[in-house]
Short mmCIF file of C-alpha atoms and ligand atoms in Angstrom, two decimals:
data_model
loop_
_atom_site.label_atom_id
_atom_site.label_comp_id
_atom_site.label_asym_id
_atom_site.label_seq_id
_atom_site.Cartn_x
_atom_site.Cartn_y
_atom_site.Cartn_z
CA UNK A 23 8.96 -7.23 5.19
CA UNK A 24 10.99 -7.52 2.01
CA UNK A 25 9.69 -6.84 -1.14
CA UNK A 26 10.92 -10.22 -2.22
CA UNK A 27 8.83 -12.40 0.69
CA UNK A 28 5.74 -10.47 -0.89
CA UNK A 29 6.74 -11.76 -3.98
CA UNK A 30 7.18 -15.74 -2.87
CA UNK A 31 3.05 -15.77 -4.18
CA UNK A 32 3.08 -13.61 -7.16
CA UNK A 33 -0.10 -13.87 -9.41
CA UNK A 34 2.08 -14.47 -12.54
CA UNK A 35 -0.80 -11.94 -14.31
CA UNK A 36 1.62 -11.22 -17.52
CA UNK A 37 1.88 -7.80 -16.57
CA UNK A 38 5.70 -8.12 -14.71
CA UNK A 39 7.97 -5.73 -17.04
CA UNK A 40 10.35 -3.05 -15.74
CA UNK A 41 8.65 0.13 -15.42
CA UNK A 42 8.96 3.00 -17.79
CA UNK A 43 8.37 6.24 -17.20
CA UNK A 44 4.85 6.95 -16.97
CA UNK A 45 4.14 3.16 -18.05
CA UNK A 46 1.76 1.59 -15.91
CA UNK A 47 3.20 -0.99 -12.60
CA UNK A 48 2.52 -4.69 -12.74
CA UNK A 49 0.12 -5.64 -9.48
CA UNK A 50 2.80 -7.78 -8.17
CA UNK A 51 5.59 -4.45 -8.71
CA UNK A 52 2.87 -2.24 -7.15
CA UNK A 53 2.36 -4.82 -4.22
CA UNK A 54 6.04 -5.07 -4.05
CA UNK A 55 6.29 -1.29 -3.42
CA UNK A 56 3.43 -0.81 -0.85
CA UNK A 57 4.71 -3.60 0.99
CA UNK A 58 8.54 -2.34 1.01
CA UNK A 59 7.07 0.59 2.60
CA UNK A 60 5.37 -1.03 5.58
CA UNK A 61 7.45 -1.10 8.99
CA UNK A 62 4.98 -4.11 10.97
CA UNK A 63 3.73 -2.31 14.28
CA UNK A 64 5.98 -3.12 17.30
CA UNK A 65 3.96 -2.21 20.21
CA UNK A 66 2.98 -5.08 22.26
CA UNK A 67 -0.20 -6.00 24.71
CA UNK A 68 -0.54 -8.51 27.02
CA UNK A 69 -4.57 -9.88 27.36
CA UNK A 70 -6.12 -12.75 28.58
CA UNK A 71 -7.00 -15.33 25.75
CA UNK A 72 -10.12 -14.13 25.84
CA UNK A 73 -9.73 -11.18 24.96
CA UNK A 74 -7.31 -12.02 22.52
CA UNK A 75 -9.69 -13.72 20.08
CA UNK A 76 -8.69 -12.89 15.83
CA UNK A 77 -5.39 -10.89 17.57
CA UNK A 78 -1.96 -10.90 16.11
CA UNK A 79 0.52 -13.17 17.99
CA UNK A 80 3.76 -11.05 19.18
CA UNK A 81 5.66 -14.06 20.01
CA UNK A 82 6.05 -17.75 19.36
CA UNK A 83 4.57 -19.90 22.34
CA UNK A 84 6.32 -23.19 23.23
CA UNK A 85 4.11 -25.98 25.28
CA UNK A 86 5.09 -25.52 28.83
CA UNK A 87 3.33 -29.26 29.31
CA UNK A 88 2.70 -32.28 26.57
CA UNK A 89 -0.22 -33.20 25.39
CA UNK A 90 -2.24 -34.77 26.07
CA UNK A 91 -1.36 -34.42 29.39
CA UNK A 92 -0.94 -37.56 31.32
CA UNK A 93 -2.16 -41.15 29.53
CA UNK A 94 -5.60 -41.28 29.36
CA UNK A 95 -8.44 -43.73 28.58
CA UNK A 96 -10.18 -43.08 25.01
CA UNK A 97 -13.37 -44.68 25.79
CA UNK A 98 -15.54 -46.11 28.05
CA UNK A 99 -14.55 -49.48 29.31
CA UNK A 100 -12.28 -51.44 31.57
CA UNK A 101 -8.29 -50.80 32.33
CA UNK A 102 -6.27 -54.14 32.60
CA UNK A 103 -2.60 -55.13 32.38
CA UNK A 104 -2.35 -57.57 29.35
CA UNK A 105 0.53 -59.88 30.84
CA UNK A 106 -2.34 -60.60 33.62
CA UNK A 107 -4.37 -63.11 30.69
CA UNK A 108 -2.02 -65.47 29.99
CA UNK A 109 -3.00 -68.98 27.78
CA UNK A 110 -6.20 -69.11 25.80
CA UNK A 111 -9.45 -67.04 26.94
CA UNK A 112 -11.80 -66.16 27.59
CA UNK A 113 -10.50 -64.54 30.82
CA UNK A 114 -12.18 -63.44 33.72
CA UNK A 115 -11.17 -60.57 35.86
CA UNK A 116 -13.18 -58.64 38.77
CA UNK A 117 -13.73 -55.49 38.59
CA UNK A 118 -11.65 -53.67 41.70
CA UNK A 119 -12.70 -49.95 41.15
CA UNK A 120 -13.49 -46.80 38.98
CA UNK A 121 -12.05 -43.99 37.54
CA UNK A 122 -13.80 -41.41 35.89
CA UNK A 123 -12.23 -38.16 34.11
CA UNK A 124 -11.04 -35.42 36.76
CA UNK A 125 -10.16 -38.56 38.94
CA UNK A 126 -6.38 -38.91 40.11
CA UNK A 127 -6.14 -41.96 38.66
CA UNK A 128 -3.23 -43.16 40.75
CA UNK A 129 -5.09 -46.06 42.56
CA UNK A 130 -2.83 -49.71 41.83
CA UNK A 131 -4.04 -52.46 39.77
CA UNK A 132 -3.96 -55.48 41.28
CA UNK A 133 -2.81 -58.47 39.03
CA UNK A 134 -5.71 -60.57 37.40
CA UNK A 135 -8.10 -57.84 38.29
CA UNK A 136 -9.53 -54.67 36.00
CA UNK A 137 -10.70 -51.39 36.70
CA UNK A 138 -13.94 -49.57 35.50
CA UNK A 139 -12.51 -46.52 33.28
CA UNK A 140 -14.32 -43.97 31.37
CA UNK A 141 -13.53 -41.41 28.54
CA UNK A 142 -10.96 -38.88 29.18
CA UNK A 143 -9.97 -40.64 32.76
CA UNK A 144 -6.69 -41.02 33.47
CA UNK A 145 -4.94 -44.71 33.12
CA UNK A 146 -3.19 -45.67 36.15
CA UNK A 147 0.38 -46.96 36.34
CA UNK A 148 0.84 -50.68 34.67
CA UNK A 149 -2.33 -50.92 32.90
CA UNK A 150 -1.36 -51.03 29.26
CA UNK A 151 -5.11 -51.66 27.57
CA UNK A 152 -8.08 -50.57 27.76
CA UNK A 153 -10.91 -52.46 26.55
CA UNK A 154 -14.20 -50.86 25.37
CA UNK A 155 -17.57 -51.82 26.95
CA UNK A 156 -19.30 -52.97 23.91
CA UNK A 157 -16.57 -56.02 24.03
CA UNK A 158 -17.01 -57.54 27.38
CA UNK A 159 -19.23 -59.83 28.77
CA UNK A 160 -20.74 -57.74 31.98
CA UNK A 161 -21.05 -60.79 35.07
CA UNK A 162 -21.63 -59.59 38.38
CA UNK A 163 -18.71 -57.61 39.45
CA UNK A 164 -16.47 -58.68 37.06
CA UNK A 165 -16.02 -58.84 33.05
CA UNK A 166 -15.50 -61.85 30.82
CA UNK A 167 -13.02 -61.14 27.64
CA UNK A 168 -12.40 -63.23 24.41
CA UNK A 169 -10.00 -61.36 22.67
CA UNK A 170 -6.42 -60.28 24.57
CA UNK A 171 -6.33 -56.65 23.73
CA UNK A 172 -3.06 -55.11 21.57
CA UNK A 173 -0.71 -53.40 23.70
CA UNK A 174 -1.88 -49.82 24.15
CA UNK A 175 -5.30 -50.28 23.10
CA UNK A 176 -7.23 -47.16 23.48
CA UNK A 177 -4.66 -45.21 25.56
CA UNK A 178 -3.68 -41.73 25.00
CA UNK A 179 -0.35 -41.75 25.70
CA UNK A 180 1.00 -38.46 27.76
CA UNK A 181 3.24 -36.24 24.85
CA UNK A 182 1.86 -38.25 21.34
CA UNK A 183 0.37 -35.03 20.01
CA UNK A 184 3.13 -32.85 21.60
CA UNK A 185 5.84 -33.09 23.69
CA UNK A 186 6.66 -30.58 25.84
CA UNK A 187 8.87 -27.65 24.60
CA UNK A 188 7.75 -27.54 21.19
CA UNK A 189 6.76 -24.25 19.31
CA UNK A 190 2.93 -24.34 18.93
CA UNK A 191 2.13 -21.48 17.25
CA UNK A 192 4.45 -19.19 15.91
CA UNK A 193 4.34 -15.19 15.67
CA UNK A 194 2.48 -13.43 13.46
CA UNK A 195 -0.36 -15.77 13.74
CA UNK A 196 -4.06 -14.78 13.73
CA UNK A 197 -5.33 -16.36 16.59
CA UNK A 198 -8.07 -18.24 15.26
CA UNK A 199 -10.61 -20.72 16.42
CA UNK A 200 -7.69 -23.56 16.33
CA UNK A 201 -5.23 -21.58 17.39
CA UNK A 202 -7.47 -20.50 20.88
CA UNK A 203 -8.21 -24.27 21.09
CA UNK A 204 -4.68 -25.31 21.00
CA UNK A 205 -3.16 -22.29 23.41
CA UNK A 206 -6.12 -23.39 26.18
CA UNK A 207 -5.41 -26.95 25.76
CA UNK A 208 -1.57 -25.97 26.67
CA UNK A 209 -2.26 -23.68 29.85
CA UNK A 210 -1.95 -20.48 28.31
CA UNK A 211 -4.00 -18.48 29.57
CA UNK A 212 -2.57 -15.17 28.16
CA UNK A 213 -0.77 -14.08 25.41
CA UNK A 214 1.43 -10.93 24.14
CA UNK A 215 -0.31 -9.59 20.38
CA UNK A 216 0.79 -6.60 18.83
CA UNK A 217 -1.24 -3.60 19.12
CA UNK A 218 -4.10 -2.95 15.86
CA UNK A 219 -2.89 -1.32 13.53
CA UNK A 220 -5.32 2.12 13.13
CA UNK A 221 -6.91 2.47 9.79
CA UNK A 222 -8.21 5.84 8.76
CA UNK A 223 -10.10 6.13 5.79
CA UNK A 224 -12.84 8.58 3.71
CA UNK A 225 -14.54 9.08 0.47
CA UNK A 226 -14.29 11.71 -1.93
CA UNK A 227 -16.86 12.73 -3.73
CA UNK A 228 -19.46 16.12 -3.59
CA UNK A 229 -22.06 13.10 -5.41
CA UNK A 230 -21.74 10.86 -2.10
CA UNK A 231 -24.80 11.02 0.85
CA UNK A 232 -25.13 8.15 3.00
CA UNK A 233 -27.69 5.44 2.22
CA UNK A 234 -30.71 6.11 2.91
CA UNK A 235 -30.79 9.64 2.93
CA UNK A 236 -33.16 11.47 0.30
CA UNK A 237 -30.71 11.98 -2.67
CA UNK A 238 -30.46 15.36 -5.11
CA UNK A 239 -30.44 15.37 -8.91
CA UNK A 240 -27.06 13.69 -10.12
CA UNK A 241 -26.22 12.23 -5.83
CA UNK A 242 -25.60 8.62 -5.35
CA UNK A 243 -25.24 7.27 -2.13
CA UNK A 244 -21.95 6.08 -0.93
CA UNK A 245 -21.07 2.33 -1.02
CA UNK A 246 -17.47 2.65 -0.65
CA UNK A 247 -17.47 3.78 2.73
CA UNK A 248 -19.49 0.70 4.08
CA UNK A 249 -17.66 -1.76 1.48
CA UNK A 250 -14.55 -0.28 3.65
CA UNK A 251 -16.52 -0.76 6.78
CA UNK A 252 -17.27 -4.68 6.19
CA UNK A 253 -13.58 -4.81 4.95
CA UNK A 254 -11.92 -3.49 7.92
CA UNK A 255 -13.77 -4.84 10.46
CA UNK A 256 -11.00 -7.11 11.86
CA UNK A 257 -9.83 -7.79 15.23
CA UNK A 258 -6.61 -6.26 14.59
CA UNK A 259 -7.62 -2.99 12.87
CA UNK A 260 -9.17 0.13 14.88
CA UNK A 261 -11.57 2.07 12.27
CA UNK A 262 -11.17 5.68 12.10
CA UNK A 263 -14.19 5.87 9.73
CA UNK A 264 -13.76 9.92 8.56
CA UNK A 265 -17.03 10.07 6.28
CA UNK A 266 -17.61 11.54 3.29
CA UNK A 267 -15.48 14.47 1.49
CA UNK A 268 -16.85 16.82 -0.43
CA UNK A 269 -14.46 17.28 -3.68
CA UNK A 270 -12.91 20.34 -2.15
CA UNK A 271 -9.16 20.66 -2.46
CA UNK A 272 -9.04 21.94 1.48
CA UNK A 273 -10.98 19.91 2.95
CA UNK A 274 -9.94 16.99 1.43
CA UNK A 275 -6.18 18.29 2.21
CA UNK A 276 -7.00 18.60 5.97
CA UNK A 277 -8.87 15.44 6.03
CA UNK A 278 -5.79 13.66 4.75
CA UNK A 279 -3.37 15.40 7.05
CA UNK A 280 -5.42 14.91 9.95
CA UNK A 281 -5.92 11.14 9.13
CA UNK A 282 -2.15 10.50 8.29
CA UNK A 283 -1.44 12.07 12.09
CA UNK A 284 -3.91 9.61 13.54
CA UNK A 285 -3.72 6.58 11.62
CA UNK A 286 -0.71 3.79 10.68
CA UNK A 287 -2.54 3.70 7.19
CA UNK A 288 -4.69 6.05 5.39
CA UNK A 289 -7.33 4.86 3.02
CA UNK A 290 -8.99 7.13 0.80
CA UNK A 291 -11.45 6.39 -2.63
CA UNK A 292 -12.04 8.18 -5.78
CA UNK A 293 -10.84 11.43 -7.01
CA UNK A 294 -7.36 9.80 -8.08
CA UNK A 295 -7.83 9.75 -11.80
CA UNK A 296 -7.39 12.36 -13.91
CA UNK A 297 -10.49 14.65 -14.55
CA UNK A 298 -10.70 18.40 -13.01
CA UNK A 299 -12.14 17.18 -9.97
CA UNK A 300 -9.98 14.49 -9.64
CA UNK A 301 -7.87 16.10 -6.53
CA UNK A 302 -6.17 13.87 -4.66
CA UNK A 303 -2.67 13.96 -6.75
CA UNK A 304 -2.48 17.76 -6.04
CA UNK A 305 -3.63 17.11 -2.78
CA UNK A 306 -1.25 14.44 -1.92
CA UNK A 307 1.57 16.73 -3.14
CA UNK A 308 0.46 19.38 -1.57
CA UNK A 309 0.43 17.25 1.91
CA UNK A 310 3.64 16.39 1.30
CA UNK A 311 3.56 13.30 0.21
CA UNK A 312 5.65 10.46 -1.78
CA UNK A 313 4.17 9.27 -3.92
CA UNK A 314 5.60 5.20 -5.20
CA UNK A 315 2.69 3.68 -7.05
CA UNK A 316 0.26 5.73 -9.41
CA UNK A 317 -1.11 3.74 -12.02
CA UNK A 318 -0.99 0.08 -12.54
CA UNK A 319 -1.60 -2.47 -14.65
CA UNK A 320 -5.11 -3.89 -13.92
CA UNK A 321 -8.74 -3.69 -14.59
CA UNK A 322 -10.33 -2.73 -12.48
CA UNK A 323 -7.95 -0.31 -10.75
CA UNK A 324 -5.63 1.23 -12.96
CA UNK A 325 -5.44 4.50 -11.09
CA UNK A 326 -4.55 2.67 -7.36
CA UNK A 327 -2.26 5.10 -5.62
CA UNK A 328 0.47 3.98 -3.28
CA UNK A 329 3.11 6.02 -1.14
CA UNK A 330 3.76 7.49 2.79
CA UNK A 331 2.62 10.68 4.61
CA UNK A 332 4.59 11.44 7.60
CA UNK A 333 4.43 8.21 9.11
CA UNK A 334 1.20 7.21 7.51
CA UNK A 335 1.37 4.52 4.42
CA UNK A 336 -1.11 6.41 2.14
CA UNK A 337 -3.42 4.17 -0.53
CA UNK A 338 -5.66 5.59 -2.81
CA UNK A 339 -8.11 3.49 -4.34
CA UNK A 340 -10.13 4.12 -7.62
CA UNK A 341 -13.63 5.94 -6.78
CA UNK A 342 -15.59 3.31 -9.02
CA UNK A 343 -16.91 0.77 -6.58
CA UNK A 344 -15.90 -2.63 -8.06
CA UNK A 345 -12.45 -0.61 -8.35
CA UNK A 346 -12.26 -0.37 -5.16
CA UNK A 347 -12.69 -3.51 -4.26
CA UNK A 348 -10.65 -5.41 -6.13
CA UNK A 349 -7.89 -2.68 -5.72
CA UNK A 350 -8.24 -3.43 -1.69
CA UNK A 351 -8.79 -6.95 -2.28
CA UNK A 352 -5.61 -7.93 -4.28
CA UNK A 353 -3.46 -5.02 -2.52
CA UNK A 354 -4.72 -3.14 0.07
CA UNK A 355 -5.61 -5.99 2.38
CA UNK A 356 -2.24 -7.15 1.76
CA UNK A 357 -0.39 -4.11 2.63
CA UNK A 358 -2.61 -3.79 6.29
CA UNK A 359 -1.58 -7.41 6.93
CA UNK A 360 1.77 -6.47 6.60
CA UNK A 361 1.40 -3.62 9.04
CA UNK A 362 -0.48 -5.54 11.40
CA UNK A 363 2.44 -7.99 11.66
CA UNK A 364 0.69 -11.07 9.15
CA UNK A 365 2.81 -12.58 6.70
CA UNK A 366 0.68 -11.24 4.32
CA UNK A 367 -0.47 -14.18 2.25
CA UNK A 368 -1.91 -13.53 -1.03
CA UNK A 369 -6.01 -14.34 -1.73
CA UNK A 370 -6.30 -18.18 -2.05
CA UNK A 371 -6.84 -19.29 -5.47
CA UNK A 372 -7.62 -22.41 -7.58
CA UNK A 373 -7.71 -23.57 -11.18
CA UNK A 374 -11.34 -23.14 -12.97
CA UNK A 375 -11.99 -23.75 -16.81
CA UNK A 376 -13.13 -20.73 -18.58
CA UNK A 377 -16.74 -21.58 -19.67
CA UNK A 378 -17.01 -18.57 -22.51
CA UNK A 379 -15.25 -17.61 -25.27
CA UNK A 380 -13.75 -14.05 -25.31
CA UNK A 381 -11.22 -11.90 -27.44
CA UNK A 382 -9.25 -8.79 -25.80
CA UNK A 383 -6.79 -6.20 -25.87
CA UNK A 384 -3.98 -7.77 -23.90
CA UNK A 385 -1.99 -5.19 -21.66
CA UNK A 386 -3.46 -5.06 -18.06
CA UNK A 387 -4.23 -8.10 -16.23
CA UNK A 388 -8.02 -8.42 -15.28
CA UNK A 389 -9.89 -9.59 -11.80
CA UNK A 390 -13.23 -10.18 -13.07
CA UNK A 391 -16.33 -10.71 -10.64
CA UNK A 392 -17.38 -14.35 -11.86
CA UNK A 393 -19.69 -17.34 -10.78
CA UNK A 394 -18.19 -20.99 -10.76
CA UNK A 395 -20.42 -23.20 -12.69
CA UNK A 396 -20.65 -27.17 -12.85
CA UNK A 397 -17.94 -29.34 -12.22
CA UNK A 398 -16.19 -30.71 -15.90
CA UNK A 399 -15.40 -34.74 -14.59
CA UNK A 400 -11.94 -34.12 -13.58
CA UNK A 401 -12.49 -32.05 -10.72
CA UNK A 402 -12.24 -28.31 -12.28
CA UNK A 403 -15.10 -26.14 -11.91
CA UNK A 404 -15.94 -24.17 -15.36
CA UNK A 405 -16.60 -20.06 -14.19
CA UNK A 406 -18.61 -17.61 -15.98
CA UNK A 407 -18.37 -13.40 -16.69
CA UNK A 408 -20.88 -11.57 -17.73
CA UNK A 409 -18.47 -8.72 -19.11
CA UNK A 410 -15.03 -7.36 -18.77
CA UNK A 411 -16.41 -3.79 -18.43
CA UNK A 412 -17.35 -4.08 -14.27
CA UNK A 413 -15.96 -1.18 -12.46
CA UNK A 414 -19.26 0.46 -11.82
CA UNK A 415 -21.23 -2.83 -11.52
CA UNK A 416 -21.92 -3.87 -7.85
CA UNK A 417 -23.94 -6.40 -8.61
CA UNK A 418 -22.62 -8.35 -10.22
CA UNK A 419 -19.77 -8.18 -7.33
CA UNK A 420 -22.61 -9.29 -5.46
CA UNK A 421 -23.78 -11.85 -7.05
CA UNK A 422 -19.90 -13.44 -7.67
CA UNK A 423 -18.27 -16.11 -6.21
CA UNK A 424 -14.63 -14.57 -6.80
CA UNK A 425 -12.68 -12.84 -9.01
CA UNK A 426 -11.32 -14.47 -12.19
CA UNK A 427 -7.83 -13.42 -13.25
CA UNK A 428 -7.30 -13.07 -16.65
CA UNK A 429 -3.40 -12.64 -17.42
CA UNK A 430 -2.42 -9.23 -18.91
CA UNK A 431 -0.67 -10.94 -22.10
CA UNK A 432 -4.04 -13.19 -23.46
CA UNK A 433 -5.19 -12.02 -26.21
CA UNK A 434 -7.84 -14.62 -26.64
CA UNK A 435 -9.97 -16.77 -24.12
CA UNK A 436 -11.29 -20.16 -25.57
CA UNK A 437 -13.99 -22.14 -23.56
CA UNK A 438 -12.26 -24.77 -21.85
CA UNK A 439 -8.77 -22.88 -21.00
CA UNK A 440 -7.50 -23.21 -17.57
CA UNK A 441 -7.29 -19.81 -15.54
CA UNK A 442 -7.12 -18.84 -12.05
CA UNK A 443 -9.97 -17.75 -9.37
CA UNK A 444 -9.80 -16.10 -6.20
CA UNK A 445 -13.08 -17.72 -4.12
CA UNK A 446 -14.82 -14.88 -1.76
CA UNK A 447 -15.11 -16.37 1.29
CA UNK A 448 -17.81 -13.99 2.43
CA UNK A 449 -20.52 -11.03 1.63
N1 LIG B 26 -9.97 10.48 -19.04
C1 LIG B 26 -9.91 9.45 -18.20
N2 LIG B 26 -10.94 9.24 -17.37
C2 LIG B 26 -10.90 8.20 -16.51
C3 LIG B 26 -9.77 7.36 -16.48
C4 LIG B 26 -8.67 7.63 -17.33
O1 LIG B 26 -7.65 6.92 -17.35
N3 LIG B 26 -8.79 8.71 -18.17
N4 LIG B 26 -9.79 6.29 -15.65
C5 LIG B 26 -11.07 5.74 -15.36
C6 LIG B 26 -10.96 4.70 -14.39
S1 LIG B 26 -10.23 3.28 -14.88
C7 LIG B 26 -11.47 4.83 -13.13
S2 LIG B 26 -11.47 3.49 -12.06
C8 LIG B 26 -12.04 6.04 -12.64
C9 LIG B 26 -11.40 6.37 -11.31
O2 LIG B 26 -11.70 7.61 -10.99
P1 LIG B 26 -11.45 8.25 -9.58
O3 LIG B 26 -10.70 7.36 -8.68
O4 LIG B 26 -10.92 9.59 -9.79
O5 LIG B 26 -12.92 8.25 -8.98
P2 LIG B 26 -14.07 9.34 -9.16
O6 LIG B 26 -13.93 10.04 -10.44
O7 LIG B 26 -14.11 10.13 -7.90
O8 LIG B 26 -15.30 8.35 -9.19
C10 LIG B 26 -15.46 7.40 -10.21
C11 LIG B 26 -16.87 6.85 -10.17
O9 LIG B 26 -17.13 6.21 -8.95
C12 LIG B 26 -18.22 6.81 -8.26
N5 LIG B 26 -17.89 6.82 -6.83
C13 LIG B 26 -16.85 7.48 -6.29
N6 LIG B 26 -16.85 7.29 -4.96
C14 LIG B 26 -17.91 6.52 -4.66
C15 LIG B 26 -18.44 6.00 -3.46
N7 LIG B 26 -17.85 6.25 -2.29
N8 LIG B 26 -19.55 5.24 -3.51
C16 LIG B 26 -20.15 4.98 -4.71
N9 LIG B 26 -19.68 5.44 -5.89
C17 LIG B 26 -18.59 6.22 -5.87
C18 LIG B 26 -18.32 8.19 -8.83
O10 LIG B 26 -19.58 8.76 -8.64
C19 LIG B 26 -17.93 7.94 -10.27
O11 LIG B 26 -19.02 7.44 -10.98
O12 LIG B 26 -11.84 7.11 -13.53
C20 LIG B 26 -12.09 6.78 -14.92
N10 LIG B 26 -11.96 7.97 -15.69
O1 LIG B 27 -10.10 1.09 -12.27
MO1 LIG B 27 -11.01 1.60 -13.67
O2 LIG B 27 -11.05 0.45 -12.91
O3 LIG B 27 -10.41 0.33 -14.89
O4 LIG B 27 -12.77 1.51 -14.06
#
């Protein structure tokens, strides 16, 4: 993917200037350089549909058939030919058979008559309406009718949502609960996706045990990992979940060498800032890796690293767990899409009115965990922070209903200014 496709949906968060040396990257430059390092996995599978549920399309499929298929009654009622009712009604025709769905259909309508025809069923040659129960007059074995029908009157004519031929879905798709729907309506009943891309990741940290486990003086347990766990969990990824990582410079070295042989992308958190026990820049060099993205301008997630190992796309995200999160949330689940073969679209996001008042530094761009609040009249929601200093605070992550970006330029916030705001669309 080119750097300038990942760019079509930039976030316009004021932080877009050339980089200096040592300056910090604008998320859209930083985005721009994971994704120019991404080569989309190639390797193709063929599955049943089934099996192919949330997969990533390898090719386009065209409609071998239209749809729907063949003309077809949309309700229940009777099939007649309209040039049978000729001068003023009401008209009375016998009823000469039924046709239900899964029935041929093909049996001949003779003229004057009308046939019984349900839902779904197919319309035989030269009838041209059909007219619903609810409007005939029911008299023995035939019908009595007021009103002459319009010409096509609840027919489904064979082709009017597709004709035959035409691209349906196009690769690169997920394939979704409409897209399964629309490939089973059209026959096909297998598919080619590309392979998942594999996803190794760990946490650094000699503080980390896993929840639930009875913690030391000065331990936390380690919400990283599982935020990564919940995050990954996608049909097209296969987790190589590596744990916990002591902050050891040799373990943490073979961890990462073993997990850029094994995986497409490598996902690591904390230790990439720049205390003594902050190891994973010496590490990374010492792994051999290039680095292309260090630092960049946004808060939470300033120190977001970016670059390759071997083969491996490398991303190392901020230990602090809100940092994390937005750091995989704005770029890191943009840069496995890419791999996977998505056209990696950025978060949706909408227009809210800032309900506060706020001064700040300007200079990095923020992503705030905020709630939406009432709606102001004209269709804008106002949102609400509680504070701009998050990057430790999972709950209020938890309690958000998106991130509000705050451009890196603004100075001041008044109540009332329009800003944008990325809606979660889950836990
Ligand atoms: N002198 C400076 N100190 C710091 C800077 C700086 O520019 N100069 N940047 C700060 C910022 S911003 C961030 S963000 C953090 C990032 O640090 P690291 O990525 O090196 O992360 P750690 O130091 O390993 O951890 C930070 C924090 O997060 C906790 N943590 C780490 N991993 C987990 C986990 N898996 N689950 C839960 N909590 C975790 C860790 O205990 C620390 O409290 O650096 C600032 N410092
Ligand atoms: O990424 Mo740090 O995020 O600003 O606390």
């Amino acid at each position: 993917m080119s750097p300038s496709a990942a760019l079509s949906d930039p976030f316009y968060c004021g932080c877009e200037t050339e980089p200096k040396p040592g300056a910090l990257l604008s998320v859209d430059m930083a985005l721009a350089k994971g994704l120019a390092l991404v080569e989309p996995v190639q390797e193709v599978e063929r599955m049943s549909l089934e099996q192919a549920h949330g997969r990533v399309l390898a090719e386009a499929v065209k409609a071998s058939v239209p749809l729907p298929l063949f003309d077809n009654s949309a309700m229940d009622g009777y099939a007649i030919r309209i040039a049978d009712i000729a001068g003023a009604g009401p008209w009375r025709l016998p009823i000469v058979g039924r046709i239900a769905a899964g029935d041929a259909g093909n049996e001949p309508l003779p003229k004057g008559a009308t046939l019984r025809i349900f839902t779904g069923a197919p319309v035989p040659p030269g009838c041209d309406a059909v007219v619903m129960q609810e409007m005939v007059r029911l008299e023995g074995d035939a019908i009595w009718l007021d009103r002459r029908p319009k010409l096509d009157e609840n027919i489904r004519r064979a082709g009017e949502d597709l004709a035959a031929g035409t691209e349906i879905i196009s690769a690169g798709r997920c394939i979704g609960p409409r897209a399964a729907a629309l490939l089973a309506a059209s026959g096909c009943g297998k598919v080619a996706v590309r392979r998942r891309i594999r996803v190794a990741f760990f946490s650094t940290g000699s503080e980390l045990r896993a929840p639930g486990v009875p913690l030391s003086p000065g331990q936390i347990w380690n919400s990283n990992r599982y935020h990564l766990q919940g995050s990954l969990n996608l049909p097209w990824i296969d987790m190589i979940d590596m744990g916990a990582i002591p902050d050891t410079p040799d373990l943490l070295q073979r961890a990462l060498e073993q997990a850029s042989r094994d995986a497409d992308l490598v996902v690591t958190t904390g230790g990439v800032s720049v205390g003594d026990e902050d190891h994973m820049p010496a590490v990374l060099r010492a792994a051999g890796a290039d680095i292309h993205v260090m630092k960049v301008a946004m808060k939470p997630g300033k120190p977001l690293v970016i670059g390759r190992i071997g083969t491996a796309i490398y991303l190392g995200l901020p230990g602090n767990p809100v940092s994390a999160f937005v750091t995989w949330y704005v770029i890191g689940a943009r840069i496995a899409e890419a791999l996977a073969g998505l056209p990696g679209a950025a978060p949706s996001r909408f227009i809210v009115r800032a309900g506060f008042d706020r001064l700040r530094h300007p200079g990095r761009c923020e992503f705030l965990p905020a709630r939406l609040g009432k709606y102001d009249g004209h269709g804008t929601r106002t949102v609400e922070i509680a504070t701009s200093h998050v990057s430790h605070r999972l709950a209020l992550l938890g309690d958000a209903d998106g991130l509000l970006l705050i451009p890196a330029e603004t100075g001041r916030i008044q109540r009332g200014d329009m800003l944008e705001f990325l809606p979660f669309r889950d836990g």
